[in-house]
Amino acid sequence: MDGPSTHPVDEHLVVVVAHPDDESFGCGSLIARAAAAGTRVTVVCATRGEMGERRPDPVTDHLALGDVREQELRDAARVLGVEVVEVLAHGDSGFDGPLPDASLCTVPVEQVADALHRTFERLMPTEVLVLDGSDGHRDHQHVRAAVETTLERFPSIRFLQSSLANSLMRRWVCEMRTRHPGAAHLEIDLAALGRPDGELEAIDTTAQLAIREAAMACHRSQRSPYDDLTPELRRAFLTTDYVVTARAPRTSGGRT
């Protein structure tokens, strides 16, 4: 198992994420690794991340957060080696609480899948990568479900899910609870956070660490999930990526 293609022959990896920064914080090393090997990479982002918690910045405080985050996404994508970024028109749902009008999670999965179907017909990916939503964010889970539904119509596309090891997530929660007690994202059942380690295939991404750090730094408006971690745990998160091959391509089929 070597994650997104590192042996490109007309390979096109399409990464579908929910928010600006998911491409860097979530799977930046996998993107950088594929791009460095010559694979064409496109990022499709469902929202502009306007519900994110904003860090003060006198340079951009007067701008709408969605505008700021979309530019951060495009800057980070260039660092990672992404060729094309496409941003869809859905609103950010936020991590919890009442759903804002027109936010991603108010749109039925089938409707999001229909739009992605048209996108995939145009982009013709050979493989698709998503975050699996095991961090508990409802937008991440909605995107994963929509991609799963879409790919039922594309049997020749390889489907990968970037995941988080439960063992690392338990360590992360323990450390974060001492620094940010009461945060909503720390109230999730620990057993359901991430995926069991035995289900995952580990990819050494040490070689991509510097590029990933540079991409994450582009998201200045946002707090990194790796902020405040001990150096040991931060490195554990950022030098090993975990992937599940949700479906290998079926060569007997074709795109429909």
Coordinates of C-alpha atoms in Angstrom, one line a residue:
M1 CA 0.0 0.0 0.0
D2 CA 1.6 3.3 -1.0
G3 CA -1.4 5.8 -0.8
P4 CA -2.2 8.0 -3.7
S5 CA -0.3 7.0 -6.8
T6 CA 3.4 7.4 -6.8
H7 CA 3.8 5.7 -10.2
P8 CA 1.9 8.1 -12.4
V9 CA 0.9 7.2 -15.9
D10 CA -1.7 9.8 -16.8
E11 CA -2.7 9.7 -13.1
H12 CA -5.1 12.3 -11.8
L13 CA -5.7 12.5 -8.1
V14 CA -8.8 14.5 -7.1
V15 CA -8.9 15.4 -3.4
V16 CA -12.4 16.3 -2.1
V17 CA -12.5 18.2 1.2
A18 CA -15.1 20.2 3.1
H19 CA -13.1 23.3 4.2
P20 CA -10.0 25.3 3.3
D21 CA -7.2 23.9 5.5
D22 CA -8.5 20.3 5.3
E23 CA -6.2 19.7 2.4
S24 CA -3.2 20.7 4.5
F25 CA -4.1 19.8 8.1
G26 CA -5.8 16.6 7.0
C27 CA -3.9 15.1 4.1
G28 CA -1.2 17.6 3.0
S29 CA 1.6 15.1 3.1
L30 CA -0.3 12.6 0.9
I31 CA -1.0 15.4 -1.7
A32 CA 2.6 16.6 -1.7
R33 CA 3.9 13.0 -2.0
A34 CA 1.7 12.4 -5.0
A35 CA 2.5 15.7 -6.7
A36 CA 6.2 15.2 -6.2
A37 CA 5.9 11.9 -8.0
G38 CA 4.3 13.6 -11.0
T39 CA 0.7 12.9 -10.4
R40 CA -1.7 15.6 -11.4
V41 CA -3.6 16.8 -8.3
T42 CA -6.9 18.7 -8.1
V43 CA -8.5 19.8 -4.9
V44 CA -12.3 20.3 -4.8
C45 CA -13.4 22.1 -1.7
A46 CA -17.1 22.1 -0.8
T47 CA -17.2 25.3 1.3
R48 CA -15.2 28.5 1.9
G49 CA -14.9 27.8 5.7
E50 CA -16.8 30.9 6.8
M51 CA -17.8 29.2 10.2
G52 CA -14.2 28.7 11.3
E53 CA -12.9 30.2 14.5
R54 CA -10.9 33.2 13.4
R55 CA -7.5 34.2 14.7
P56 CA -7.1 38.0 14.9
D57 CA -5.0 39.5 12.1
P58 CA -4.9 43.2 11.6
V59 CA -4.0 42.7 7.9
T60 CA -7.2 40.7 7.1
D61 CA -9.6 41.4 9.9
H62 CA -11.6 43.7 7.7
L63 CA -12.2 41.0 5.1
A64 CA -14.9 38.3 5.1
L65 CA -13.6 35.1 6.6
G66 CA -14.7 33.1 3.6
D67 CA -12.6 35.3 1.3
V68 CA -9.6 35.0 3.5
R69 CA -9.8 31.2 3.8
E70 CA -10.3 30.6 0.1
Q71 CA -7.1 32.6 -0.6
E72 CA -5.3 30.6 2.1
L73 CA -6.5 27.4 0.4
R74 CA -5.1 28.5 -2.9
D75 CA -1.8 29.6 -1.4
A76 CA -1.4 26.3 0.5
A77 CA -2.4 24.3 -2.6
R78 CA 0.4 25.9 -4.6
V79 CA 2.9 24.9 -1.9
L80 CA 1.7 21.3 -2.0
G81 CA 2.0 21.1 -5.7
V82 CA -1.8 21.1 -6.6
E83 CA -2.5 22.1 -10.2
V84 CA -6.1 23.2 -9.8
V85 CA -8.4 24.2 -7.0
E86 CA -12.2 24.3 -7.4
V87 CA -14.4 25.7 -4.6
L88 CA -18.1 24.8 -4.6
A89 CA -21.0 27.0 -3.5
H90 CA -22.0 25.3 -0.2
G91 CA -22.0 27.1 3.1
D92 CA -19.9 25.9 6.1
S93 CA -22.0 23.9 8.6
G94 CA -19.7 24.5 11.5
F95 CA -18.7 21.7 13.9
D96 CA -22.0 21.5 15.9
G97 CA -25.1 23.5 16.8
P98 CA -28.0 24.5 14.6
L99 CA -27.2 24.3 10.9
P100 CA -26.9 27.6 9.1
D101 CA -29.2 28.2 6.1
A102 CA -27.7 26.8 2.8
S103 CA -24.9 25.0 4.7
L104 CA -23.4 21.8 3.3
C105 CA -25.2 19.5 5.8
T106 CA -28.6 20.9 4.9
V107 CA -28.1 19.6 1.3
P108 CA -29.1 15.9 0.9
V109 CA -26.2 13.6 0.3
E110 CA -27.7 12.5 -3.1
Q111 CA -27.8 16.1 -4.3
V112 CA -24.2 16.8 -3.3
A113 CA -23.3 13.5 -5.1
D114 CA -25.1 14.6 -8.3
A115 CA -23.0 17.7 -8.4
L116 CA -19.8 15.7 -7.8
H117 CA -20.8 13.3 -10.5
R118 CA -20.7 16.2 -13.0
T119 CA -17.4 17.3 -11.6
F120 CA -15.8 13.9 -11.9
E121 CA -17.1 13.5 -15.5
R122 CA -15.3 16.7 -16.3
L123 CA -12.1 16.0 -14.4
M124 CA -11.8 12.3 -15.1
P125 CA -9.8 11.3 -12.0
T126 CA -8.1 8.0 -11.8
E127 CA -8.2 8.1 -7.9
V128 CA -10.2 10.1 -5.4
L129 CA -9.1 10.9 -1.8
V130 CA -11.3 12.2 1.0
L131 CA -11.0 12.6 4.8
D132 CA -13.0 9.8 6.3
G133 CA -14.8 11.9 8.9
S134 CA -13.5 9.9 11.8
D135 CA -12.6 13.2 13.5
G136 CA -16.3 13.7 14.1
H137 CA -16.8 16.8 12.0
R138 CA -20.2 16.6 10.3
D139 CA -19.1 18.4 7.1
H140 CA -16.2 15.9 6.7
Q141 CA -18.7 13.0 7.1
H142 CA -21.1 14.5 4.7
V143 CA -18.5 14.9 2.0
R144 CA -17.3 11.3 2.5
A145 CA -20.8 10.0 2.2
A146 CA -21.4 12.1 -1.0
V147 CA -18.2 10.9 -2.6
E148 CA -19.1 7.3 -1.7
T149 CA -22.4 7.7 -3.4
T150 CA -20.9 9.4 -6.5
L151 CA -18.2 6.7 -7.0
E152 CA -20.9 4.0 -7.3
R153 CA -21.2 5.4 -10.8
F154 CA -17.4 5.3 -11.5
P155 CA -16.2 1.7 -11.0
S156 CA -12.8 2.4 -12.5
I157 CA -11.8 5.1 -10.0
R158 CA -9.7 4.1 -7.0
F159 CA -11.2 5.4 -3.8
L160 CA -8.9 6.3 -0.8
Q161 CA -9.8 7.6 2.6
S162 CA -7.3 9.5 4.8
S163 CA -7.9 8.5 8.4
L164 CA -6.7 9.1 11.9
A165 CA -5.3 6.4 14.2
N166 CA -7.4 6.0 17.3
S167 CA -4.3 5.6 19.4
L168 CA -3.0 9.0 18.3
M169 CA -6.4 10.6 18.7
R170 CA -6.6 9.4 22.3
R171 CA -3.2 11.0 23.0
W172 CA -4.3 14.2 21.2
V173 CA -7.5 14.5 23.3
C174 CA -5.6 14.0 26.6
E175 CA -3.2 16.7 25.7
M176 CA -5.8 19.2 24.4
R177 CA -8.1 18.7 27.4
T178 CA -5.4 20.2 29.6
R179 CA -5.1 23.3 27.3
H180 CA -8.6 23.9 25.9
P181 CA -11.1 22.3 28.4
G182 CA -14.7 22.5 27.3
A183 CA -14.0 22.6 23.6
A184 CA -16.9 21.0 21.7
H185 CA -14.7 18.8 19.6
L186 CA -13.2 17.1 22.7
E187 CA -16.6 15.7 23.9
I188 CA -16.7 12.9 21.4
D189 CA -16.6 9.3 22.6
L190 CA -12.9 8.3 22.5
A191 CA -13.7 4.9 21.2
A192 CA -15.3 6.5 18.1
L193 CA -12.5 9.0 17.5
G194 CA -10.3 8.0 14.6
R195 CA -10.2 4.5 13.3
P196 CA -8.9 1.3 15.0
D197 CA -5.2 1.1 14.3
G198 CA -5.6 -2.4 12.9
E199 CA -7.8 -1.2 10.1
L200 CA -5.2 1.3 8.8
E201 CA -2.2 1.2 6.5
A202 CA 0.6 3.5 7.5
I203 CA 2.6 5.6 5.1
D204 CA 5.9 7.2 6.1
T205 CA 5.6 10.9 5.0
T206 CA 8.7 12.2 6.8
A207 CA 10.1 13.4 3.5
Q208 CA 7.0 15.7 3.1
L209 CA 7.2 17.2 6.5
A210 CA 8.7 20.6 5.5
I211 CA 6.3 21.1 2.6
R212 CA 3.3 20.2 4.8
E213 CA 4.5 22.6 7.5
A214 CA 4.8 25.4 4.9
A215 CA 1.3 24.6 3.6
M216 CA -0.3 24.6 7.1
A217 CA 1.4 28.0 7.8
C218 CA -0.6 29.5 4.9
H219 CA -3.8 29.1 6.9
R220 CA -3.0 32.0 9.2
S221 CA -6.6 32.6 10.1
Q222 CA -7.0 29.2 11.7
R223 CA -5.7 27.4 14.7
S224 CA -3.9 24.2 13.7
P225 CA -5.1 21.0 15.4
Y226 CA -1.4 20.4 16.1
D227 CA -0.9 23.6 18.0
D228 CA 0.1 23.2 21.6
L229 CA 1.0 19.5 21.2
T230 CA 4.2 18.2 22.6
P231 CA 6.9 17.9 19.9
E232 CA 6.8 14.2 20.1
L233 CA 3.1 13.9 19.5
R234 CA 3.1 16.6 16.8
R235 CA 5.8 14.7 14.9
A236 CA 3.9 11.5 15.3
F237 CA 0.9 13.1 13.5
L238 CA 2.9 14.8 10.8
T239 CA 5.3 12.1 9.7
T240 CA 3.0 9.1 9.3
D241 CA -0.3 9.2 7.4
Y242 CA -2.9 6.5 7.6
V243 CA -5.0 5.5 4.6
V244 CA -7.8 3.0 3.9
T245 CA -8.4 1.8 0.3
A246 CA -12.1 2.0 0.4
R247 CA -12.3 0.5 -3.2
A248 CA -9.8 -0.6 -5.7
P249 CA -10.5 0.2 -9.3
R250 CA -12.5 -2.4 -11.3
T251 CA -10.8 -2.7 -14.6
S252 CA -13.8 -4.5 -16.2
G253 CA -16.0 -1.4 -15.8
G254 CA -15.8 2.1 -17.1
R255 CA -17.0 5.5 -16.3
T256 CA -20.6 6.1 -16.9

